[in-house]
Amino acid sequence: MMRVFRPAALALSATLAAFAGSTAIAQEQTQQGADTSAADMPATNTFGRWTTIIDTLDTGQDAHKTCAASTAFLDAIGNAGTLTLSISTGDALPPNAYPAIMITVANRALPTGQNIAATFGDPGVKVSTTVTSSDAVNGRPSWAVDSQPKKALALLRAMRQVTSLDVVFGKAAVASIPMDGFVKAYRSLGKSCGFPTKDVAP
């Protein structure tokens, strides 16, 4: 069963995807871990090729955080894309549930629909799961990865282990996405949103 995403998390994912896409070059020039936050803006940090955004929503009665991380990439034919993780303190947290994983890429030739077979990893590490497509985010189609805890944990561990994450939907190669900075970005999400990260990034 696919997880029902909180609207705040989806909105932040869209914002983060746009942010990551527009700052892909800047990320390479930014010192690792440099803080680029402003007082009235979500806190952002850069770790290698990954950017994190921590947004706090205070309703006056309670406050919760949405924590997201994203990396920008180009697919084999030059289409821009992002791989995004997001989780909120209002959601179930690890180890009961893991950050939602979404891929957004400007390639309308990729398979769409529900429960599309997908493979993530490299020649030495393979994780098989499914993805479900949704409406375009900032003009780009997006695919949400099945969020069953065991599958999500296996995929996150693969992201830690590989240098580049090869992504395939059905028989269509999506991209090979560099993972430089993933471990530090994931640990940052855990620290900010209050969940353990040792099962993914010891």
PDB file of C-alpha atoms in Angstrom:
ATOM      1  CA  MET A   1       0.000   0.000   0.000  1.00  0.00           C
ATOM      2  CA  MET A   2       1.307   3.429  -0.876  1.00  0.00           C
ATOM      3  CA  ARG A   3       1.644   5.906   1.937  1.00  0.00           C
ATOM      4  CA  VAL A   4      -0.722   8.869   2.060  1.00  0.00           C
ATOM      5  CA  PHE A   5       1.458  11.958   1.913  1.00  0.00           C
ATOM      6  CA  ARG A   6       0.739  14.935   4.147  1.00  0.00           C
ATOM      7  CA  PRO A   7      -0.011  18.060   2.048  1.00  0.00           C
ATOM      8  CA  ALA A   8       2.757  19.967   3.839  1.00  0.00           C
ATOM      9  CA  ALA A   9       5.304  17.314   2.929  1.00  0.00           C
ATOM     10  CA  LEU A  10       4.196  17.282  -0.713  1.00  0.00           C
ATOM     11  CA  ALA A  11       4.353  21.063  -0.922  1.00  0.00           C
ATOM     12  CA  LEU A  12       7.807  21.094   0.617  1.00  0.00           C
ATOM     13  CA  SER A  13       8.946  18.343  -1.752  1.00  0.00           C
ATOM     14  CA  ALA A  14       7.863  20.455  -4.713  1.00  0.00           C
ATOM     15  CA  THR A  15       9.644  23.499  -3.288  1.00  0.00           C
ATOM     16  CA  LEU A  16      12.760  21.483  -2.586  1.00  0.00           C
ATOM     17  CA  ALA A  17      12.745  19.911  -6.047  1.00  0.00           C
ATOM     18  CA  ALA A  18      12.652  23.359  -7.633  1.00  0.00           C
ATOM     19  CA  PHE A  19      15.297  24.612  -5.216  1.00  0.00           C
ATOM     20  CA  ALA A  20      17.622  21.694  -5.932  1.00  0.00           C
ATOM     21  CA  GLY A  21      17.199  22.053  -9.672  1.00  0.00           C
ATOM     22  CA  SER A  22      18.001  25.755  -9.620  1.00  0.00           C
ATOM     23  CA  THR A  23      21.023  25.357  -7.352  1.00  0.00           C
ATOM     24  CA  ALA A  24      22.675  22.233  -8.786  1.00  0.00           C
ATOM     25  CA  ILE A  25      25.704  24.218  -9.937  1.00  0.00           C
ATOM     26  CA  ALA A  26      25.829  26.275  -6.738  1.00  0.00           C
ATOM     27  CA  GLN A  27      25.872  23.076  -4.674  1.00  0.00           C
ATOM     28  CA  GLU A  28      29.179  22.071  -6.222  1.00  0.00           C
ATOM     29  CA  GLN A  29      30.654  25.432  -5.250  1.00  0.00           C
ATOM     30  CA  THR A  30      29.230  25.576  -1.721  1.00  0.00           C
ATOM     31  CA  GLN A  31      31.355  24.436   1.190  1.00  0.00           C
ATOM     32  CA  GLN A  32      30.073  21.147   2.551  1.00  0.00           C
ATOM     33  CA  GLY A  33      27.616  21.719   5.374  1.00  0.00           C
ATOM     34  CA  ALA A  34      27.471  25.493   4.859  1.00  0.00           C
ATOM     35  CA  ASP A  35      24.367  27.071   6.398  1.00  0.00           C
ATOM     36  CA  THR A  36      22.346  29.215   3.972  1.00  0.00           C
ATOM     37  CA  SER A  37      19.313  29.778   6.184  1.00  0.00           C
ATOM     38  CA  ALA A  38      17.550  33.049   6.826  1.00  0.00           C
ATOM     39  CA  ALA A  39      15.448  33.983   9.851  1.00  0.00           C
ATOM     40  CA  ASP A  40      12.147  33.979   7.949  1.00  0.00           C
ATOM     41  CA  MET A  41      12.939  31.084   5.619  1.00  0.00           C
ATOM     42  CA  PRO A  42      13.229  27.320   6.045  1.00  0.00           C
ATOM     43  CA  ALA A  43      16.724  26.289   7.166  1.00  0.00           C
ATOM     44  CA  THR A  44      18.796  24.923   4.268  1.00  0.00           C
ATOM     45  CA  ASN A  45      22.137  23.144   4.219  1.00  0.00           C
ATOM     46  CA  THR A  46      24.283  21.584   1.506  1.00  0.00           C
ATOM     47  CA  PHE A  47      26.106  18.275   1.882  1.00  0.00           C
ATOM     48  CA  GLY A  48      28.015  17.304  -1.248  1.00  0.00           C
ATOM     49  CA  ARG A  49      25.366  17.099  -3.995  1.00  0.00           C
ATOM     50  CA  TRP A  50      22.463  17.029  -1.501  1.00  0.00           C
ATOM     51  CA  THR A  51      20.493  19.972  -0.128  1.00  0.00           C
ATOM     52  CA  THR A  52      18.330  19.751   2.999  1.00  0.00           C
ATOM     53  CA  ILE A  53      15.405  21.982   3.916  1.00  0.00           C
ATOM     54  CA  ILE A  54      13.924  22.011   7.418  1.00  0.00           C
ATOM     55  CA  ASP A  55      10.610  23.871   7.669  1.00  0.00           C
ATOM     56  CA  THR A  56       8.785  24.480  10.951  1.00  0.00           C
ATOM     57  CA  LEU A  57       5.026  25.076  10.991  1.00  0.00           C
ATOM     58  CA  ASP A  58       3.799  26.651  14.232  1.00  0.00           C
ATOM     59  CA  THR A  59       0.021  26.851  14.523  1.00  0.00           C
ATOM     60  CA  GLY A  60       0.158  28.533  17.913  1.00  0.00           C
ATOM     61  CA  GLN A  61      -1.119  25.386  19.614  1.00  0.00           C
ATOM     62  CA  ASP A  62       1.621  23.084  18.412  1.00  0.00           C
ATOM     63  CA  ALA A  63       4.591  23.041  16.068  1.00  0.00           C
ATOM     64  CA  HIS A  64       5.911  20.363  13.768  1.00  0.00           C
ATOM     65  CA  LYS A  65       8.764  20.142  11.324  1.00  0.00           C
ATOM     66  CA  THR A  66       8.947  18.889   7.774  1.00  0.00           C
ATOM     67  CA  CYS A  67      12.422  17.668   6.887  1.00  0.00           C
ATOM     68  CA  ALA A  68      13.439  17.048   3.287  1.00  0.00           C
ATOM     69  CA  ALA A  69      16.585  16.381   1.281  1.00  0.00           C
ATOM     70  CA  SER A  70      17.051  16.509  -2.466  1.00  0.00           C
ATOM     71  CA  THR A  71      19.710  16.015  -5.100  1.00  0.00           C
ATOM     72  CA  ALA A  72      19.558  17.198  -8.704  1.00  0.00           C
ATOM     73  CA  PHE A  73      20.605  15.067 -11.673  1.00  0.00           C
ATOM     74  CA  LEU A  74      20.490  14.826 -15.461  1.00  0.00           C
ATOM     75  CA  ASP A  75      19.252  11.654 -17.120  1.00  0.00           C
ATOM     76  CA  ALA A  76      21.056   9.950 -20.013  1.00  0.00           C
ATOM     77  CA  ILE A  77      19.517  12.309 -22.595  1.00  0.00           C
ATOM     78  CA  GLY A  78      19.953  15.500 -20.567  1.00  0.00           C
ATOM     79  CA  ASN A  79      16.556  15.866 -18.886  1.00  0.00           C
ATOM     80  CA  ALA A  80      16.700  17.573 -15.488  1.00  0.00           C
ATOM     81  CA  GLY A  81      15.450  15.676 -12.459  1.00  0.00           C
ATOM     82  CA  THR A  82      15.509  15.474  -8.672  1.00  0.00           C
ATOM     83  CA  LEU A  83      15.496  12.691  -6.103  1.00  0.00           C
ATOM     84  CA  THR A  84      13.779  13.863  -2.911  1.00  0.00           C
ATOM     85  CA  LEU A  85      13.237  12.431   0.565  1.00  0.00           C
ATOM     86  CA  SER A  86      10.687  14.011   2.920  1.00  0.00           C
ATOM     87  CA  ILE A  87       9.254  13.294   6.351  1.00  0.00           C
ATOM     88  CA  SER A  88       7.336  15.272   8.962  1.00  0.00           C
ATOM     89  CA  THR A  89       7.272  15.030  12.742  1.00  0.00           C
ATOM     90  CA  GLY A  90       3.503  14.656  12.257  1.00  0.00           C
ATOM     91  CA  ASP A  91       4.137  11.375  10.368  1.00  0.00           C
ATOM     92  CA  ALA A  92       5.159   8.002  11.733  1.00  0.00           C
ATOM     93  CA  LEU A  93       8.937   8.114  12.096  1.00  0.00           C
ATOM     94  CA  PRO A  94      11.676   5.490  11.680  1.00  0.00           C
ATOM     95  CA  PRO A  95      11.780   2.596  12.367  1.00  0.00           C
ATOM     96  CA  ASN A  96       7.978   2.459  11.913  1.00  0.00           C
ATOM     97  CA  ALA A  97       8.086   4.433   8.641  1.00  0.00           C
ATOM     98  CA  TYR A  98      10.814   6.078   6.584  1.00  0.00           C
ATOM     99  CA  PRO A  99      11.042   9.304   4.573  1.00  0.00           C
ATOM    100  CA  ALA A 100       8.894   9.365   1.448  1.00  0.00           C
ATOM    101  CA  ILE A 101      11.059   8.968  -1.658  1.00  0.00           C
ATOM    102  CA  MET A 102      10.080  10.753  -4.861  1.00  0.00           C
ATOM    103  CA  ILE A 103      11.745  11.069  -8.257  1.00  0.00           C
ATOM    104  CA  THR A 104      10.837  13.966 -10.521  1.00  0.00           C
ATOM    105  CA  VAL A 105      12.262  14.096 -14.040  1.00  0.00           C
ATOM    106  CA  ALA A 106      11.299  15.901 -17.239  1.00  0.00           C
ATOM    107  CA  ASN A 107      10.948  12.695 -19.270  1.00  0.00           C
ATOM    108  CA  ARG A 108       7.392  11.916 -20.376  1.00  0.00           C
ATOM    109  CA  ALA A 109       8.522   8.739 -22.154  1.00  0.00           C
ATOM    110  CA  LEU A 110       8.937   6.889 -18.839  1.00  0.00           C
ATOM    111  CA  PRO A 111       6.215   4.438 -17.732  1.00  0.00           C
ATOM    112  CA  THR A 112       3.265   5.923 -15.854  1.00  0.00           C
ATOM    113  CA  GLY A 113       0.528   4.443 -13.708  1.00  0.00           C
ATOM    114  CA  GLN A 114       0.402   2.493 -10.470  1.00  0.00           C
ATOM    115  CA  ASN A 115       2.730  -0.200  -9.139  1.00  0.00           C
ATOM    116  CA  ILE A 116       5.339   0.094 -11.892  1.00  0.00           C
ATOM    117  CA  ALA A 117       8.215  -2.333 -11.327  1.00  0.00           C
ATOM    118  CA  ALA A 118      11.374  -0.403 -10.428  1.00  0.00           C
ATOM    119  CA  THR A 119      14.973  -1.284  -9.636  1.00  0.00           C
ATOM    120  CA  PHE A 120      17.483   0.843  -7.720  1.00  0.00           C
ATOM    121  CA  GLY A 121      21.177   0.239  -7.035  1.00  0.00           C
ATOM    122  CA  ASP A 122      24.285  -0.657  -8.990  1.00  0.00           C
ATOM    123  CA  PRO A 123      25.808  -3.916 -10.313  1.00  0.00           C
ATOM    124  CA  GLY A 124      26.606  -5.015  -6.749  1.00  0.00           C
ATOM    125  CA  VAL A 125      23.481  -3.794  -4.906  1.00  0.00           C
ATOM    126  CA  LYS A 126      19.938  -4.183  -6.268  1.00  0.00           C
ATOM    127  CA  VAL A 127      16.639  -3.219  -4.632  1.00  0.00           C
ATOM    128  CA  SER A 128      13.391  -4.119  -6.404  1.00  0.00           C
ATOM    129  CA  THR A 129      10.245  -2.198  -5.520  1.00  0.00           C
ATOM    130  CA  THR A 130       7.413  -0.337  -7.265  1.00  0.00           C
ATOM    131  CA  VAL A 131       6.701   3.300  -8.095  1.00  0.00           C
ATOM    132  CA  THR A 132       3.476   5.160  -8.818  1.00  0.00           C
ATOM    133  CA  SER A 133       3.345   8.220 -11.053  1.00  0.00           C
ATOM    134  CA  SER A 134       1.504  11.425 -10.227  1.00  0.00           C
ATOM    135  CA  ASP A 135       0.802  14.808 -11.776  1.00  0.00           C
ATOM    136  CA  ALA A 136       3.711  16.983 -12.779  1.00  0.00           C
ATOM    137  CA  VAL A 137       5.669  18.863 -10.103  1.00  0.00           C
ATOM    138  CA  ASN A 138       6.848  22.203 -11.492  1.00  0.00           C
ATOM    139  CA  GLY A 139       6.097  20.899 -14.980  1.00  0.00           C
ATOM    140  CA  ARG A 140       7.886  17.596 -14.483  1.00  0.00           C
ATOM    141  CA  PRO A 141       6.208  14.188 -13.989  1.00  0.00           C
ATOM    142  CA  SER A 142       6.952  12.531 -10.641  1.00  0.00           C
ATOM    143  CA  TRP A 143       7.045   8.988  -9.274  1.00  0.00           C
ATOM    144  CA  ALA A 144       6.581   8.051  -5.609  1.00  0.00           C
ATOM    145  CA  VAL A 145       8.415   4.957  -4.385  1.00  0.00           C
ATOM    146  CA  ASP A 146       6.477   2.289  -2.470  1.00  0.00           C
ATOM    147  CA  SER A 147       6.867   3.285   1.166  1.00  0.00           C
ATOM    148  CA  GLN A 148       6.559  -0.096   2.888  1.00  0.00           C
ATOM    149  CA  PRO A 149       9.114   0.168   5.722  1.00  0.00           C
ATOM    150  CA  LYS A 150      11.185  -2.886   4.711  1.00  0.00           C
ATOM    151  CA  LYS A 151      11.437  -1.738   1.082  1.00  0.00           C
ATOM    152  CA  ALA A 152      12.148   1.866   2.028  1.00  0.00           C
ATOM    153  CA  LEU A 153      14.862   0.805   4.479  1.00  0.00           C
ATOM    154  CA  ALA A 154      16.496  -1.442   1.852  1.00  0.00           C
ATOM    155  CA  LEU A 155      16.484   1.409  -0.686  1.00  0.00           C
ATOM    156  CA  LEU A 156      17.906   3.944   1.782  1.00  0.00           C
ATOM    157  CA  ARG A 157      20.669   1.491   2.700  1.00  0.00           C
ATOM    158  CA  ALA A 158      21.443   1.019  -0.997  1.00  0.00           C
ATOM    159  CA  MET A 159      21.697   4.784  -1.364  1.00  0.00           C
ATOM    160  CA  ARG A 160      24.302   4.769   1.407  1.00  0.00           C
ATOM    161  CA  GLN A 161      26.293   1.923  -0.170  1.00  0.00           C
ATOM    162  CA  VAL A 162      26.528   2.969  -3.816  1.00  0.00           C
ATOM    163  CA  THR A 163      28.526   5.759  -5.425  1.00  0.00           C
ATOM    164  CA  SER A 164      25.765   6.341  -7.981  1.00  0.00           C
ATOM    165  CA  LEU A 165      22.196   5.025  -7.782  1.00  0.00           C
ATOM    166  CA  ASP A 166      21.067   3.450 -11.075  1.00  0.00           C
ATOM    167  CA  VAL A 167      17.281   3.825 -11.449  1.00  0.00           C
ATOM    168  CA  VAL A 168      15.126   1.744 -13.809  1.00  0.00           C
ATOM    169  CA  PHE A 169      11.326   1.934 -14.228  1.00  0.00           C
ATOM    170  CA  GLY A 170      10.037  -1.188 -15.951  1.00  0.00           C
ATOM    171  CA  LYS A 171      12.622  -1.694 -18.718  1.00  0.00           C
ATOM    172  CA  ALA A 172      13.380   2.023 -19.061  1.00  0.00           C
ATOM    173  CA  ALA A 173      16.619   3.359 -17.574  1.00  0.00           C
ATOM    174  CA  VAL A 174      15.852   6.609 -15.760  1.00  0.00           C
ATOM    175  CA  ALA A 175      19.250   7.884 -14.611  1.00  0.00           C
ATOM    176  CA  SER A 176      22.389   7.166 -12.625  1.00  0.00           C
ATOM    177  CA  ILE A 177      22.206   9.547  -9.659  1.00  0.00           C
ATOM    178  CA  PRO A 178      25.397  10.441  -7.709  1.00  0.00           C
ATOM    179  CA  MET A 179      25.040   9.845  -3.955  1.00  0.00           C
ATOM    180  CA  ASP A 180      27.848  12.150  -2.762  1.00  0.00           C
ATOM    181  CA  GLY A 181      26.664  13.715   0.513  1.00  0.00           C
ATOM    182  CA  PHE A 182      23.679  11.413   1.067  1.00  0.00           C
ATOM    183  CA  VAL A 183      24.852  10.014   4.414  1.00  0.00           C
ATOM    184  CA  LYS A 184      25.400  13.436   5.984  1.00  0.00           C
ATOM    185  CA  ALA A 185      22.129  14.751   4.544  1.00  0.00           C
ATOM    186  CA  TYR A 186      20.187  11.783   5.954  1.00  0.00           C
ATOM    187  CA  ARG A 187      21.783  12.186   9.377  1.00  0.00           C
ATOM    188  CA  SER A 188      20.833  15.867   9.252  1.00  0.00           C
ATOM    189  CA  LEU A 189      17.187  14.942   8.617  1.00  0.00           C
ATOM    190  CA  GLY A 190      17.236  12.603  11.600  1.00  0.00           C
ATOM    191  CA  LYS A 191      18.759  15.215  13.875  1.00  0.00           C
ATOM    192  CA  SER A 192      16.274  17.865  12.764  1.00  0.00           C
ATOM    193  CA  CYS A 193      13.119  15.739  12.827  1.00  0.00           C
ATOM    194  CA  GLY A 194      14.069  13.557  15.802  1.00  0.00           C
ATOM    195  CA  PHE A 195      14.447  10.051  14.432  1.00  0.00           C
ATOM    196  CA  PRO A 196      17.285   7.497  14.619  1.00  0.00           C
ATOM    197  CA  THR A 197      19.503   7.124  11.563  1.00  0.00           C
ATOM    198  CA  LYS A 198      21.887   4.305  12.527  1.00  0.00           C
ATOM    199  CA  ASP A 199      19.868   1.681  10.646  1.00  0.00           C
ATOM    200  CA  VAL A 200      20.523   3.613   7.413  1.00  0.00           C
ATOM    201  CA  ALA A 201      23.702   5.621   8.047  1.00  0.00           C
ATOM    202  CA  PRO A 202      25.670   4.179  10.984  1.00  0.00           C
TER     203      PRO A 202
END
